[in-house]
Amino acid sequence: MIDKSKARRSTRQRRLIVDAVKHSLNHPSASDIYATLADSGIGIATIYRQLSALVEDGEIGSVKYQGEVRYDPIIQPHAHIVCSKCDKIWDVELPKEIKNLAPTNGSFEKLDVDLTWKGVCSDCR
Ligand SMILES: [Zn+2]
Ligand SMILES: [Zn+2]
């Protein structure tokens, strides 16, 4: 038998976590999400579990930056720009022509591009 109240609670938590990722501008880490949702009483273990499930289900994306996983509201291919002082990450649209730059000499399949610009943001200058 399915515990309905538990399922409902987990749907509500999942929704809150998705919203926190989508409303954050700078690719939050799991601990950022935990801090944002501190009032909701959701535990850090639940946040980690829900975030991995959301990435697995393709609802949100993830980027690894300096050994830490950061969560991404955009799942389509795009580039990033990182501030080397505050580590905030912004999204940058990739030009469609980027596909033309893909190497054609190898025997690779499922080619993907992972492009990160680095700089210093206006808050840190
Ligand atoms: Zn900065
Ligand atoms: Zn992104």
PDB file of C-alpha atoms and ligand atoms in Angstrom:
ATOM      1  CA  MET A   1       0.000   0.000   0.000  1.00  0.00           C
ATOM      2  CA  ILE A   2       1.197   3.466  -0.857  1.00  0.00           C
ATOM      3  CA  ASP A   3       1.549   5.925   1.980  1.00  0.00           C
ATOM      4  CA  LYS A   4      -0.349   8.803   0.424  1.00  0.00           C
ATOM      5  CA  SER A   5       0.646  11.476   2.923  1.00  0.00           C
ATOM      6  CA  LYS A   6       4.304  10.608   2.437  1.00  0.00           C
ATOM      7  CA  ALA A   7       3.964  10.735  -1.354  1.00  0.00           C
ATOM      8  CA  ARG A   8       2.194  14.076  -1.126  1.00  0.00           C
ATOM      9  CA  ARG A   9       4.867  15.493   1.133  1.00  0.00           C
ATOM     10  CA  SER A  10       7.608  14.378  -1.222  1.00  0.00           C
ATOM     11  CA  THR A  11       5.804  15.945  -4.227  1.00  0.00           C
ATOM     12  CA  ARG A  12       5.549  19.216  -2.327  1.00  0.00           C
ATOM     13  CA  GLN A  13       9.243  19.077  -1.373  1.00  0.00           C
ATOM     14  CA  ARG A  14      10.195  18.277  -4.950  1.00  0.00           C
ATOM     15  CA  ARG A  15       8.198  21.291  -6.183  1.00  0.00           C
ATOM     16  CA  LEU A  16       9.881  23.601  -3.638  1.00  0.00           C
ATOM     17  CA  ILE A  17      13.322  22.345  -4.637  1.00  0.00           C
ATOM     18  CA  VAL A  18      12.627  22.782  -8.383  1.00  0.00           C
ATOM     19  CA  ASP A  19      11.368  26.325  -7.733  1.00  0.00           C
ATOM     20  CA  ALA A  20      14.434  27.150  -5.660  1.00  0.00           C
ATOM     21  CA  VAL A  21      16.710  26.037  -8.521  1.00  0.00           C
ATOM     22  CA  LYS A  22      14.633  27.881 -11.134  1.00  0.00           C
ATOM     23  CA  HIS A  23      14.440  31.125  -9.151  1.00  0.00           C
ATOM     24  CA  SER A  24      18.119  31.208  -8.330  1.00  0.00           C
ATOM     25  CA  LEU A  25      20.163  33.108 -10.892  1.00  0.00           C
ATOM     26  CA  ASN A  26      23.552  31.659 -10.194  1.00  0.00           C
ATOM     27  CA  HIS A  27      23.388  27.866 -10.271  1.00  0.00           C
ATOM     28  CA  PRO A  28      22.966  26.989  -6.585  1.00  0.00           C
ATOM     29  CA  SER A  29      24.719  24.113  -4.845  1.00  0.00           C
ATOM     30  CA  ALA A  30      22.795  21.658  -2.657  1.00  0.00           C
ATOM     31  CA  SER A  31      23.786  23.653   0.441  1.00  0.00           C
ATOM     32  CA  ASP A  32      22.558  26.898  -1.182  1.00  0.00           C
ATOM     33  CA  ILE A  33      19.186  25.208  -1.782  1.00  0.00           C
ATOM     34  CA  TYR A  34      19.186  23.958   1.794  1.00  0.00           C
ATOM     35  CA  ALA A  35      19.779  27.530   3.050  1.00  0.00           C
ATOM     36  CA  THR A  36      17.090  28.945   0.730  1.00  0.00           C
ATOM     37  CA  LEU A  37      14.551  26.392   1.980  1.00  0.00           C
ATOM     38  CA  ALA A  38      15.577  26.588   5.645  1.00  0.00           C
ATOM     39  CA  ASP A  39      12.047  27.667   6.664  1.00  0.00           C
ATOM     40  CA  SER A  40      10.460  24.644   5.007  1.00  0.00           C
ATOM     41  CA  GLY A  41      12.227  22.219   7.348  1.00  0.00           C
ATOM     42  CA  ILE A  42      13.437  19.978   4.507  1.00  0.00           C
ATOM     43  CA  GLY A  43      16.553  18.087   5.596  1.00  0.00           C
ATOM     44  CA  ILE A  44      19.832  18.223   3.690  1.00  0.00           C
ATOM     45  CA  ALA A  45      19.696  14.470   2.912  1.00  0.00           C
ATOM     46  CA  THR A  46      16.269  14.899   1.297  1.00  0.00           C
ATOM     47  CA  ILE A  47      17.558  17.854  -0.698  1.00  0.00           C
ATOM     48  CA  TYR A  48      20.499  15.842  -2.034  1.00  0.00           C
ATOM     49  CA  ARG A  49      18.218  12.903  -2.845  1.00  0.00           C
ATOM     50  CA  GLN A  50      15.591  15.037  -4.586  1.00  0.00           C
ATOM     51  CA  LEU A  51      18.207  16.989  -6.556  1.00  0.00           C
ATOM     52  CA  SER A  52      19.794  13.822  -7.957  1.00  0.00           C
ATOM     53  CA  ALA A  53      16.351  12.454  -8.845  1.00  0.00           C
ATOM     54  CA  LEU A  54      15.464  15.721 -10.597  1.00  0.00           C
ATOM     55  CA  VAL A  55      18.691  15.650 -12.640  1.00  0.00           C
ATOM     56  CA  GLU A  56      18.086  11.987 -13.485  1.00  0.00           C
ATOM     57  CA  ASP A  57      14.529  12.780 -14.612  1.00  0.00           C
ATOM     58  CA  GLY A  58      15.830  15.628 -16.781  1.00  0.00           C
ATOM     59  CA  GLU A  59      13.857  18.321 -14.928  1.00  0.00           C
ATOM     60  CA  ILE A  60      16.966  20.303 -14.057  1.00  0.00           C
ATOM     61  CA  GLY A  61      20.579  20.185 -15.205  1.00  0.00           C
ATOM     62  CA  SER A  62      23.819  20.146 -13.272  1.00  0.00           C
ATOM     63  CA  VAL A  63      27.292  21.570 -13.774  1.00  0.00           C
ATOM     64  CA  LYS A  64      30.408  20.586 -11.930  1.00  0.00           C
ATOM     65  CA  TYR A  65      32.522  23.552 -10.926  1.00  0.00           C
ATOM     66  CA  GLN A  66      35.658  23.222  -8.797  1.00  0.00           C
ATOM     67  CA  GLY A  67      34.623  19.804  -7.570  1.00  0.00           C
ATOM     68  CA  GLU A  68      31.170  20.930  -6.469  1.00  0.00           C
ATOM     69  CA  VAL A  69      27.894  20.094  -8.205  1.00  0.00           C
ATOM     70  CA  ARG A  70      25.810  23.163  -9.018  1.00  0.00           C
ATOM     71  CA  TYR A  71      22.231  22.880 -10.228  1.00  0.00           C
ATOM     72  CA  ASP A  72      21.019  24.410 -13.443  1.00  0.00           C
ATOM     73  CA  PRO A  73      17.465  25.469 -14.360  1.00  0.00           C
ATOM     74  CA  ILE A  74      18.284  25.085 -18.072  1.00  0.00           C
ATOM     75  CA  ILE A  75      18.596  21.619 -19.576  1.00  0.00           C
ATOM     76  CA  GLN A  76      19.222  22.642 -23.195  1.00  0.00           C
ATOM     77  CA  PRO A  77      22.901  22.985 -24.215  1.00  0.00           C
ATOM     78  CA  HIS A  78      24.298  26.369 -23.195  1.00  0.00           C
ATOM     79  CA  ALA A  79      27.543  27.943 -22.042  1.00  0.00           C
ATOM     80  CA  HIS A  80      28.403  29.494 -18.694  1.00  0.00           C
ATOM     81  CA  ILE A  81      30.292  32.475 -17.411  1.00  0.00           C
ATOM     82  CA  VAL A  82      31.837  32.165 -13.969  1.00  0.00           C
ATOM     83  CA  CYS A  83      33.060  34.941 -11.712  1.00  0.00           C
ATOM     84  CA  SER A  84      36.476  33.849 -10.500  1.00  0.00           C
ATOM     85  CA  LYS A  85      36.032  35.849  -7.274  1.00  0.00           C
ATOM     86  CA  CYS A  86      32.531  34.971  -6.010  1.00  0.00           C
ATOM     87  CA  ASP A  87      32.046  31.693  -7.985  1.00  0.00           C
ATOM     88  CA  LYS A  88      28.596  32.729  -9.207  1.00  0.00           C
ATOM     89  CA  ILE A  89      27.688  31.127 -12.525  1.00  0.00           C
ATOM     90  CA  TRP A  90      25.542  32.770 -15.200  1.00  0.00           C
ATOM     91  CA  ASP A  91      24.048  31.233 -18.331  1.00  0.00           C
ATOM     92  CA  VAL A  92      25.202  32.231 -21.782  1.00  0.00           C
ATOM     93  CA  GLU A  93      23.393  31.276 -24.968  1.00  0.00           C
ATOM     94  CA  LEU A  94      25.462  29.261 -27.417  1.00  0.00           C
ATOM     95  CA  PRO A  95      25.292  30.288 -31.076  1.00  0.00           C
ATOM     96  CA  LYS A  96      23.726  27.595 -33.258  1.00  0.00           C
ATOM     97  CA  GLU A  97      26.846  27.612 -35.470  1.00  0.00           C
ATOM     98  CA  ILE A  98      28.815  26.097 -32.582  1.00  0.00           C
ATOM     99  CA  LYS A  99      27.827  22.703 -34.035  1.00  0.00           C
ATOM    100  CA  ASN A 100      29.915  23.522 -37.137  1.00  0.00           C
ATOM    101  CA  LEU A 101      33.003  23.706 -34.954  1.00  0.00           C
ATOM    102  CA  ALA A 102      32.624  20.125 -33.769  1.00  0.00           C
ATOM    103  CA  PRO A 103      35.648  18.003 -34.683  1.00  0.00           C
ATOM    104  CA  THR A 104      34.930  15.684 -37.590  1.00  0.00           C
ATOM    105  CA  ASN A 105      38.219  13.772 -37.681  1.00  0.00           C
ATOM    106  CA  GLY A 106      37.646  11.497 -34.684  1.00  0.00           C
ATOM    107  CA  SER A 107      35.498   8.476 -34.156  1.00  0.00           C
ATOM    108  CA  PHE A 108      33.440  10.127 -31.450  1.00  0.00           C
ATOM    109  CA  GLU A 109      29.702   9.859 -31.096  1.00  0.00           C
ATOM    110  CA  LYS A 110      27.232  12.030 -29.178  1.00  0.00           C
ATOM    111  CA  LEU A 111      29.502  15.049 -29.339  1.00  0.00           C
ATOM    112  CA  ASP A 112      28.703  17.678 -26.800  1.00  0.00           C
ATOM    113  CA  VAL A 113      30.361  20.958 -25.882  1.00  0.00           C
ATOM    114  CA  ASP A 114      31.012  22.276 -22.394  1.00  0.00           C
ATOM    115  CA  LEU A 115      32.062  25.909 -22.570  1.00  0.00           C
ATOM    116  CA  THR A 116      32.780  28.107 -19.558  1.00  0.00           C
ATOM    117  CA  TRP A 117      33.961  31.689 -19.748  1.00  0.00           C
ATOM    118  CA  LYS A 118      35.766  33.109 -16.746  1.00  0.00           C
ATOM    119  CA  GLY A 119      35.879  36.686 -15.595  1.00  0.00           C
ATOM    120  CA  VAL A 120      35.167  39.044 -12.717  1.00  0.00           C
ATOM    121  CA  CYS A 121      31.554  40.146 -12.254  1.00  0.00           C
ATOM    122  CA  SER A 122      30.417  43.737 -11.636  1.00  0.00           C
ATOM    123  CA  ASP A 123      29.819  43.047  -7.902  1.00  0.00           C
ATOM    124  CA  CYS A 124      33.409  41.908  -7.439  1.00  0.00           C
ATOM    125  CA  ARG A 125      35.204  44.635  -9.350  1.00  0.00           C
TER     126      ARG A 125
HETATM  127 ZN    ZN B   1      31.698  38.070  -8.586  1.00  0.00          ZN
HETATM  128 ZN    ZN B   2      23.457  26.925 -16.812  1.00  0.00          ZN
END
